[in-house]
Amino acid sequence: MTRRQAQNDIERDIQEHIEIETRDNIERGMSPEEARFAALRKFGNVARIQEETRAVWTWTRLDQVLQDVRYALRTLRRNPGFAAVAVLTLALGIGMNTAVFSVVNAVLLRPVPYPNPERLVWIANYNERFKMEAVAGPDFLDWRAQAQSFESMTAYSSGDATVFAGESSQQARVAATTPGFWKITAVRPALGRLFGPDDRDVMVLTDSLFDRQFHRDPSVVGKPVTLAGRAVTVIGVLPRSFRFVFPATALPGTTPKEIEAFRPGDWTPANQVRGRNMAILYVIGKLKPGIPLEHGFAEIKTIQARIASANPQGFYDVVQLRVIPLGEKLVGNARGALLVLLAAVAFVLLIACANIANLLLARATVRQKEIAIRAAVGAGRARLLRQFLFEGIALALLGGVAGLVLARWAVALLIRLGPLALPRLTETSIDGRVLAFTFALAVAAAILFGLGPALASSQARLHEVLKDAARTVSSGAAVLRGRGLLAASEIALALVLLTGAGLMMKSLWRLNAHPPGFEPEHVLALRVSLSGPAYRQPEAQTAYMEQLLARIQGVPGVQAVGIASPPLWGTIDVENAPPFPPGQAPMTNYNTLSAGYARALGMTLLKGRWMTDTETSDVVLINDTLARRVFGNENPIGKRIRIPHGTPPPIAAIVGVVGDLKYSKLDADPGLEVYIPYRQSPSLRTVDVAVRASGDPISLAPAVRKLISGIDPTQPVFDMKTMDQALSESIAPRRFNLLLLGIFAGTAVLLALVGIYGVMSYAVTQRTHEIGVRMALGARQSEVVGMVVRQGMTVALAGIAAGLAAAYGLTRLIATLLYDVKPNDPATFVAVSIILAAAALLACSLPARRAARVDPIVALRYE
């Protein structure tokens, strides 16, 4: 039997009992009305008996709770406009918070998707001067052989390579690794097998490359392909669910890419001699169960000390050993930015809650008589509080569901806009933890914005409200002050967010305003990597590059074309100059480029002359930073430096000084650069090509790609994009942070203005009678407008003042996200304050103009 059926049975039994007693009374001679009245009087309070009877088979408090829930839902259904505005406002706040938390969950909270992630550590030698870390091949071999604290240890490196199969040639990012990689990741192949310690010249595909190049043909397993000009056999394919989440490595200035294939790393003691053929690797270790990180670090440090003692000529005096949790390494600098964004989006939710609290306060005023009647018939204060809280919870849950839909859309958009802006961003999803967070957020929001209106309504004086004149009873100055305080708080929170967005926008403007040392407009950038035995000799590489330059130069619309190979590092050594103190010789990038590369980029010559492609002797260009750092006020033209590549190292004369370039990152300080003619380079296997166009550079892409393929179709072109796009990608994290903070700030300002507009509209409505009296006594419309605007701007200016104080302290937290801008930049603070004050003035003027149009006759009768 259902609860409703039982309740109907009780009511039917009571009515039958009353009817029987009524008939008996009629038989005793009473009239029907007297008989009915006597039966009811004898039976007693029907409602009380029903409650007592229900209490036998149900929990009364639960029954009351269910009644309150149904009443709350009916109340919202009777006010669809109010419910829609409140739910949409909450959906905006909760959806934004859920989207950002899902990113935080993926980047900061979710463990690495490998077994025992808490035991995985990152091991590296860190060079403070150059802000880089890596491990020499021989060191890794010694660590792996001698360390007893680690269950397994693997090394890897990665780079672009050409995969040639049949007539298909693709560029892929390939990781060379040790078999220990499979032990750490515990991955199982979807097809074939994984390579072991004895495997050479084999390759394992990821699912993405298996799909992109081999069209998911399972027969590829066991077949030979060409990888970087070397014949290898495909022995396995990894499952679609596998992700390489270790820090990816790439050539300087390149964009990080997803690893698409794996091959065995050829790092054996026989070919890893210190100082010769030495690989630069990245190392992951897995500690044994129960071994603390400190113990593993101490052991590696002891082994490293023995290595340094046996190799005093090494670099061990300028590096610092790092052994840190892998999760900490993966997060990197993203933690601070994410926490700032999480705090910012929490401000948006607070503003949304304040807005809804304002709506509920206004609505509670309208419902005063309803509340008074409920209290008069026996509803206690706790019951009234619970009723308002249930209405708030209903709104919050509806807003939470709508917010989840918004969050799913927002997460997909974030991944699409900035997949490389944050580590592991592409792993973002709505999982159980995010759902629990959303539910908790909805409940907290309900309590936050429902408690104030509930308390205000439950404290109403019944005898005043129930009078016939109760229609004129306003909500009181206390409620109006509370609403003004909420609106001021919204303004303050919005100002903090708008100030942060303003500072980041100014940083981005400074980044783009500072010239990168060349003219990136109208430049098409691409990369060519030569592979295979046909290009092992420098002569063959040079011949290929000469054909490439000649063919592209003949394309209509091409103004200049040039090539440059990725830089090699080394110290600077000036002929006939005192040597630098040990360990203090500045490290320098040695770049190889053609003469046309400088013209294609639009580089600036500061002193001397340009070099040509037909130099008869060794010459170089240097950048302005190197000239000032090494030569000071002395003229560097004619000075000679040793090029630390080749045997013996050649000595080249400096023929020119060029402006500093920011070719890899706009927010990076320029380093020390030396530019060498490409014909003097020992290797041109990988080059960047720059093509300056007279019009839109991307329009040249098809012709350029076709011409390069015509030289040798087995050598693909990759990373083709405009130089503007490449520079924009270099500051992707900053743009991503600015985009999110800008969206949050814009939303916060909009909600805050809606809040102050609502307060002033409510105040005008409450003061309609007063305004009518003032106008009847001769007040002009301009005076009424001024009165309302002054009241609203008092609230707004109080919020702006509080917001400035809060922003002054909180903007220090985003100092690391700024570039060439101080956290307390006065111009930004003043501009934001003026913008917000002007917007608040507009929000106040609309209700003020409405107040000025009040008809005094109508207002005097307004009750």
XYZ file of N, CA and C in Angstrom, residues 459-622:
492
model
N 11.823 37.039 10.816
C 11.816 38.015 11.891
C 10.739 39.087 11.727
N 9.909 38.914 10.695
C 8.854 39.912 10.473
C 7.850 39.898 11.632
N 7.302 41.079 12.002
C 6.316 41.191 13.076
C 4.916 40.918 12.521
N 4.301 39.842 13.047
C 3.057 39.351 12.453
C 1.929 40.363 12.536
N 1.779 41.024 13.705
C 0.622 41.898 13.887
C 0.662 43.073 12.912
N 1.858 43.533 12.503
C 1.929 44.632 11.545
C 1.601 44.137 10.143
N 2.123 42.964 9.809
C 1.928 42.458 8.456
C 0.475 42.087 8.208
N -0.215 41.550 9.243
C -1.568 41.063 9.057
C -2.625 42.161 9.108
N -2.224 43.392 9.428
C -3.174 44.501 9.399
C -3.619 44.769 7.962
N -4.745 45.400 7.809
C -5.204 45.745 6.468
C -4.240 46.676 5.768
N -3.529 47.475 6.536
C -2.594 48.427 5.942
C -1.254 47.806 5.661
N -1.150 46.483 5.798
C 0.149 45.837 5.632
C 0.694 45.985 4.232
N -0.171 46.355 3.305
C 0.323 46.516 1.949
C 1.331 47.642 1.849
N 1.292 48.556 2.796
C 2.201 49.685 2.750
C 3.447 49.459 3.566
N 3.497 48.332 4.252
C 4.674 48.087 5.089
C 5.848 47.686 4.208
N 6.899 48.420 4.244
C 8.076 48.101 3.433
C 8.935 47.111 4.170
N 9.996 46.689 3.494
C 10.897 45.709 4.081
C 11.781 46.306 5.144
N 11.799 47.624 5.269
C 12.576 48.235 6.325
C 13.967 48.638 5.875
N 14.514 49.616 6.623
C 15.835 50.126 6.272
C 16.913 49.066 6.416
N 16.744 48.141 7.363
C 17.772 47.120 7.585
C 17.934 46.222 6.362
N 16.788 45.799 5.787
C 16.852 44.949 4.595
C 17.458 45.722 3.430
N 17.066 46.992 3.293
C 17.614 47.807 2.202
C 19.119 47.988 2.364
N 19.565 48.189 3.596
C 21.017 48.302 3.829
C 21.718 46.980 3.512
N 21.037 45.871 3.877
C 21.633 44.563 3.555
C 21.783 44.365 2.064
N 20.774 44.771 1.303
C 20.861 44.639 -0.144
C 21.950 45.546 -0.704
N 22.079 46.747 -0.145
C 23.146 47.641 -0.589
C 24.520 47.069 -0.282
N 24.649 46.431 0.881
C 25.921 45.806 1.237
C 26.276 44.677 0.269
N 25.267 43.885 -0.100
C 25.504 42.820 -1.074
C 25.965 43.395 -2.410
N 25.305 44.456 -2.867
C 25.683 45.068 -4.143
C 27.093 45.644 -4.075
N 27.443 46.294 -2.953
C 28.802 46.825 -2.800
C 29.832 45.703 -2.811
N 29.491 44.577 -2.186
C 30.407 43.431 -2.198
C 30.611 42.906 -3.612
N 29.540 42.873 -4.388
C 29.668 42.436 -5.779
C 30.608 43.357 -6.551
N 30.438 44.656 -6.358
C 31.307 45.623 -7.042
C 32.760 45.410 -6.634
N 32.995 45.182 -5.339
C 34.367 44.986 -4.851
C 34.991 43.740 -5.471
N 34.258 42.639 -5.469
C 34.791 41.412 -6.050
C 35.033 41.571 -7.546
N 34.104 42.223 -8.232
C 34.277 42.436 -9.669
C 35.494 43.297 -9.960
N 35.736 44.290 -9.107
C 36.901 45.150 -9.334
C 38.202 44.366 -9.185
N 38.257 43.460 -8.212
C 39.468 42.638 -8.047
C 39.730 41.828 -9.306
N 38.692 41.179 -9.830
C 38.866 40.370 -11.042
C 39.213 41.243 -12.238
N 38.546 42.375 -12.374
C 38.810 43.250 -13.509
C 40.230 43.815 -13.437
N 40.719 44.079 -12.244
C 42.091 44.566 -12.099
C 43.091 43.488 -12.517
N 42.853 42.249 -12.075
C 43.742 41.170 -12.492
C 43.749 40.985 -13.991
N 42.558 41.012 -14.606
C 42.486 40.884 -16.061
C 43.176 42.056 -16.746
N 43.018 43.262 -16.177
C 43.687 44.432 -16.755
C 45.200 44.325 -16.707
N 45.729 43.820 -15.587
C 47.177 43.655 -15.473
C 47.696 42.628 -16.484
N 46.963 41.542 -16.651
C 47.402 40.521 -17.609
C 47.248 41.013 -19.045
N 46.220 41.797 -19.298
C 46.065 42.359 -20.636
C 47.204 43.327 -20.950
N 47.604 44.102 -19.956
C 48.723 45.020 -20.165
C 50.020 44.240 -20.373
N 50.165 43.114 -19.670
C 51.345 42.263 -19.879
C 51.392 41.756 -21.313
N 50.233 41.285 -21.807
C 50.189 40.768 -23.175
C 50.468 41.885 -24.164
N 49.967 43.065 -23.892
C 50.248 44.200 -24.774
C 51.734 44.533 -24.770
N 52.355 44.479 -23.600
C 53.804 44.732 -23.527
C 54.590 43.675 -24.302
N 54.140 42.430 -24.204
C 54.825 41.363 -24.950
C 54.793 41.631 -26.446
N 53.632 42.039 -26.943
C 53.506 42.281 -28.375
C 54.072 43.630 -28.786
N 54.115 44.564 -27.829
C 54.659 45.882 -28.141
C 56.173 45.845 -28.237
N 56.825 44.964 -27.465
C 58.275 44.845 -27.538
C 58.635 44.064 -28.788
N 59.294 44.658 -29.749
C 59.559 43.964 -31.010
C 60.434 42.740 -30.799
N 60.156 41.643 -31.522
C 60.974 40.436 -31.375
C 62.317 40.531 -32.091
N 62.654 41.684 -32.641
C 63.927 41.829 -33.345
C 63.818 41.592 -34.832
N 62.617 41.315 -35.307
C 62.407 41.144 -36.739
C 60.960 41.492 -37.045
N 60.567 41.358 -38.305
C 59.225 41.715 -38.738
C 58.466 40.435 -39.073
N 57.653 39.914 -38.123
C 57.004 38.613 -38.344
C 55.849 38.647 -39.340
N 55.367 39.850 -39.688
C 54.248 39.923 -40.618
C 54.674 39.431 -42.003
N 53.767 38.732 -42.661
C 53.964 38.248 -44.038
C 55.089 37.219 -44.142
N 55.348 36.473 -43.081
C 56.399 35.456 -43.109
C 55.769 34.081 -42.898
N 56.083 33.157 -43.799
C 55.664 31.763 -43.681
C 56.830 30.962 -43.128
N 56.592 30.208 -42.049
C 57.637 29.399 -41.418
C 57.310 27.921 -41.592
N 58.330 27.109 -41.818
C 58.166 25.663 -41.940
C 59.476 24.995 -41.576
N 59.435 23.682 -41.458
C 60.634 22.933 -41.072
C 60.812 21.740 -42.000
N 62.058 21.469 -42.348
C 62.433 20.323 -43.174
C 63.497 19.539 -42.426
N 63.321 18.233 -42.341
C 64.295 17.370 -41.666
C 64.722 16.269 -42.632
N 65.997 16.267 -42.991
C 66.522 15.285 -43.938
C 66.865 13.990 -43.212
N 66.479 12.868 -43.791
C 66.757 11.575 -43.184
C 67.131 10.585 -44.276
N 67.813 9.545 -43.876
C 68.181 8.504 -44.819
C 69.656 8.555 -45.180
N 70.178 7.470 -45.718
C 71.606 7.404 -46.054
C 72.014 8.387 -47.144
N 71.061 8.811 -47.981
C 71.415 9.723 -49.072
C 71.841 11.091 -48.560
N 71.506 11.402 -47.304
C 71.807 12.738 -46.781
C 72.729 12.683 -45.563
N 73.538 11.653 -45.489
C 74.454 11.575 -44.354
C 75.638 12.520 -44.509
N 76.041 12.796 -45.730
C 77.197 13.651 -45.959
C 76.781 15.119 -46.044
N 77.579 16.023 -45.495
C 77.239 17.452 -45.550
C 77.068 17.970 -46.971
N 77.801 17.412 -47.919
C 77.691 17.892 -49.294
C 76.290 17.645 -49.853
N 75.724 16.460 -49.550
C 74.381 16.155 -50.025
C 73.345 17.060 -49.357
N 73.538 17.343 -48.094
C 72.623 18.235 -47.388
C 72.672 19.639 -47.989
N 73.877 20.126 -48.235
C 74.020 21.464 -48.809
C 73.393 21.544 -50.192
N 73.581 20.492 -51.007
C 72.994 20.478 -52.349
C 71.474 20.532 -52.282
N 70.883 19.780 -51.348
C 69.432 19.801 -51.185
C 68.960 21.206 -50.810
N 69.655 21.852 -49.870
C 69.235 23.174 -49.423
C 69.374 24.212 -50.531
N 70.361 24.075 -51.369
C 70.509 25.020 -52.476
C 69.340 24.894 -53.450
N 68.926 23.640 -53.732
C 67.755 23.459 -54.589
C 66.502 24.047 -53.940
N 66.344 23.808 -52.650
C 65.173 24.310 -51.938
C 65.104 25.827 -52.027
N 66.217 26.505 -51.776
C 66.226 27.964 -51.809
C 65.941 28.494 -53.209
N 66.527 27.857 -54.215
C 66.340 28.324 -55.586
C 64.903 28.146 -56.047
N 64.295 27.015 -55.708
C 62.929 26.766 -56.163
C 61.923 27.697 -55.483
N 62.064 27.870 -54.174
C 61.097 28.726 -53.476
C 61.260 30.177 -53.897
N 62.498 30.617 -54.159
C 62.725 32.001 -54.562
C 62.004 32.316 -55.867
N 61.784 31.293 -56.712
C 61.116 31.516 -57.987
C 59.598 31.529 -57.914
N 59.012 31.288 -56.746
C 57.551 31.306 -56.612
C 57.053 32.744 -56.676
N 56.069 33.039 -57.521
C 55.523 34.408 -57.565
C 55.009 34.846 -56.188
N 55.353 36.054 -55.803
C 54.922 36.575 -54.516
C 55.937 36.396 -53.406
N 57.035 35.674 -53.665
C 58.077 35.478 -52.659
C 59.094 36.601 -52.779
N 59.305 37.341 -51.715
C 60.279 38.427 -51.699
C 61.652 37.961 -51.239
N 61.686 37.025 -50.282
C 62.970 36.512 -49.786
C 62.731 35.165 -49.135
N 63.738 34.312 -49.138
C 63.652 33.000 -48.513
C 65.006 32.675 -47.908
N 64.988 31.997 -46.768
C 66.242 31.620 -46.120
C 66.039 30.425 -45.221
N 67.153 29.837 -44.794
C 67.111 28.672 -43.913
C 67.968 28.936 -42.690
N 67.633 28.244 -41.612
C 68.420 28.313 -40.375
C 68.287 26.976 -39.671
N 69.407 26.448 -39.175
C 69.345 25.190 -38.432
C 69.210 25.482 -36.944
N 68.602 24.569 -36.173
C 68.450 24.794 -34.735
C 69.803 25.052 -34.079
N 69.828 25.912 -33.071
C 71.110 26.308 -32.485
C 71.783 25.182 -31.702
N 73.110 25.248 -31.671
C 73.926 24.393 -30.818
C 74.520 25.261 -29.717
N 74.705 24.675 -28.552
C 75.196 25.437 -27.406
C 76.692 25.254 -27.236
N 77.298 26.297 -26.724
C 78.717 26.225 -26.403
C 79.142 27.503 -25.698
N 80.351 27.534 -25.183
C 80.849 28.741 -24.521
C 81.438 29.683 -25.562
N 81.638 30.918 -25.178
C 82.222 31.923 -26.056
C 83.706 32.064 -25.729
N 84.523 32.068 -26.758
C 85.981 32.148 -26.582
C 86.507 33.170 -27.575
N 86.955 34.333 -27.065
C 87.446 35.416 -27.903
C 88.963 35.286 -28.040
N 89.424 35.356 -29.287
C 90.864 35.233 -29.545
C 91.610 36.420 -28.941
N 92.755 36.098 -28.327
C 93.640 37.123 -27.737
C 92.962 37.913 -26.624
N 91.987 37.301 -25.963
C 91.318 37.954 -24.830
C 91.541 37.099 -23.593
N 91.592 37.725 -22.419
C 91.784 36.935 -21.197
C 90.656 35.916 -21.051
N 90.972 34.693 -20.650
C 89.921 33.679 -20.499
C 88.973 34.027 -19.351
N 87.762 33.560 -19.453
C 86.786 33.744 -18.389
C 87.162 32.859 -17.201
N 86.805 33.269 -15.982
C 87.044 32.400 -14.817
C 86.341 31.060 -15.003
N 86.867 30.003 -14.389
C 86.254 28.672 -14.545
C 84.771 28.691 -14.183
N 83.990 28.111 -15.079
C 82.546 28.014 -14.855
C 81.776 29.284 -15.116
N 82.449 30.379 -15.557
C 81.762 31.650 -15.783
C 81.723 32.061 -17.248
N 82.251 31.251 -18.134
C 82.181 31.569 -19.556
C 80.723 31.534 -20.002
N 80.216 32.620 -20.579
C 78.785 32.652 -20.933
C 78.459 31.647 -22.035
N 77.370 30.917 -21.833
C 76.917 29.973 -22.841
C 76.229 30.737 -23.976
N 76.414 30.248 -25.184
C 75.968 30.954 -26.377
C 75.282 29.994 -27.326
N 74.263 30.498 -28.018
C 73.632 29.735 -29.090
C 74.367 30.000 -30.398
N 74.802 28.938 -31.052
C 75.477 29.050 -32.348
C 74.486 28.602 -33.427
N 74.005 29.598 -34.188
C 72.986 29.353 -35.196
C 73.593 29.341 -36.591
N 73.130 28.440 -37.420
C 73.547 28.395 -38.818
C 72.408 28.921 -39.675
N 72.705 29.878 -40.571
C 71.640 30.419 -41.411
C 72.197 30.899 -42.739
N 71.288 31.036 -43.695
C 71.662 31.583 -44.996
C 71.486 33.090 -44.979
N 72.099 33.761 -45.960
C 71.991 35.219 -46.008
C 70.543 35.653 -46.228
N 69.792 34.861 -46.971
C 68.406 35.228 -47.237
C 67.514 35.123 -46.017
N 67.943 34.369 -44.996
C 67.124 34.219 -43.788
C 66.973 35.562 -43.082
N 68.057 36.337 -43.022
C 67.988 37.648 -42.378
C 67.023 38.563 -43.120
N 67.043 38.515 -44.468
C 66.113 39.347 -45.249
C 64.677 38.850 -45.094
N 64.508 37.528 -45.061
C 63.154 36.980 -44.946
C 62.517 37.355 -43.613
N 63.305 37.331 -42.548
C 62.760 37.680 -41.229
C 62.682 39.187 -41.018
N 63.496 39.938 -41.724
C 63.549 41.371 -41.481
C 64.413 41.722 -40.289
N 65.528 41.009 -40.126
C 66.440 41.293 -39.025
C 67.064 42.668 -39.201
N 67.523 43.242 -38.098
C 68.065 44.600 -38.085
C 69.584 44.556 -37.915
N 70.307 45.208 -38.810
C 71.768 45.312 -38.703
C 72.117 46.579 -37.931
N 72.828 46.416 -36.812
C 73.190 47.565 -35.973
C 74.582 48.091 -36.292
N 75.510 47.197 -36.601
C 76.888 47.588 -36.909
C 77.442 46.644 -37.976
N 78.457 47.121 -38.709
C 79.166 46.259 -39.643
C 78.356 45.979 -40.902
N 78.447 44.747 -41.390
C 77.801 44.362 -42.635
C 77.107 43.012 -42.463
N 76.245 42.690 -43.449
C 75.644 41.363 -43.490
C 76.670 40.361 -44.020
N 76.559 39.129 -43.646
C 77.373 38.084 -44.264
C 76.634 37.556 -45.494
N 77.380 36.928 -46.382
C 76.815 36.396 -47.621
C 76.956 34.881 -47.635
N 76.332 34.255 -48.648
C 76.433 32.804 -48.789
C 77.716 32.387 -49.504
N 78.502 33.368 -49.943
C 79.726 33.046 -50.699
C 80.963 33.594 -50.004
N 80.967 33.599 -48.668
C 82.121 34.088 -47.930
C 83.345 33.215 -48.230
N 84.491 33.874 -48.429
C 85.734 33.130 -48.711
C 86.486 32.750 -47.444
N 86.082 33.316 -46.296
C 86.712 32.982 -45.019
C 85.617 32.853 -43.965
N 86.010 32.305 -42.820
C 85.034 32.106 -41.749
C 84.647 33.440 -41.129
N 83.333 33.759 -41.182
C 82.832 35.001 -40.594
C 81.570 34.666 -39.801
N 81.214 35.557 -38.894
C 79.996 35.381 -38.104
C 79.357 36.739 -37.847
N 78.068 36.688 -37.519
C 77.356 37.820 -36.940
C 77.100 37.513 -35.474
N 76.996 38.532 -34.652
C 76.621 38.346 -33.250
C 75.450 39.267 -32.949
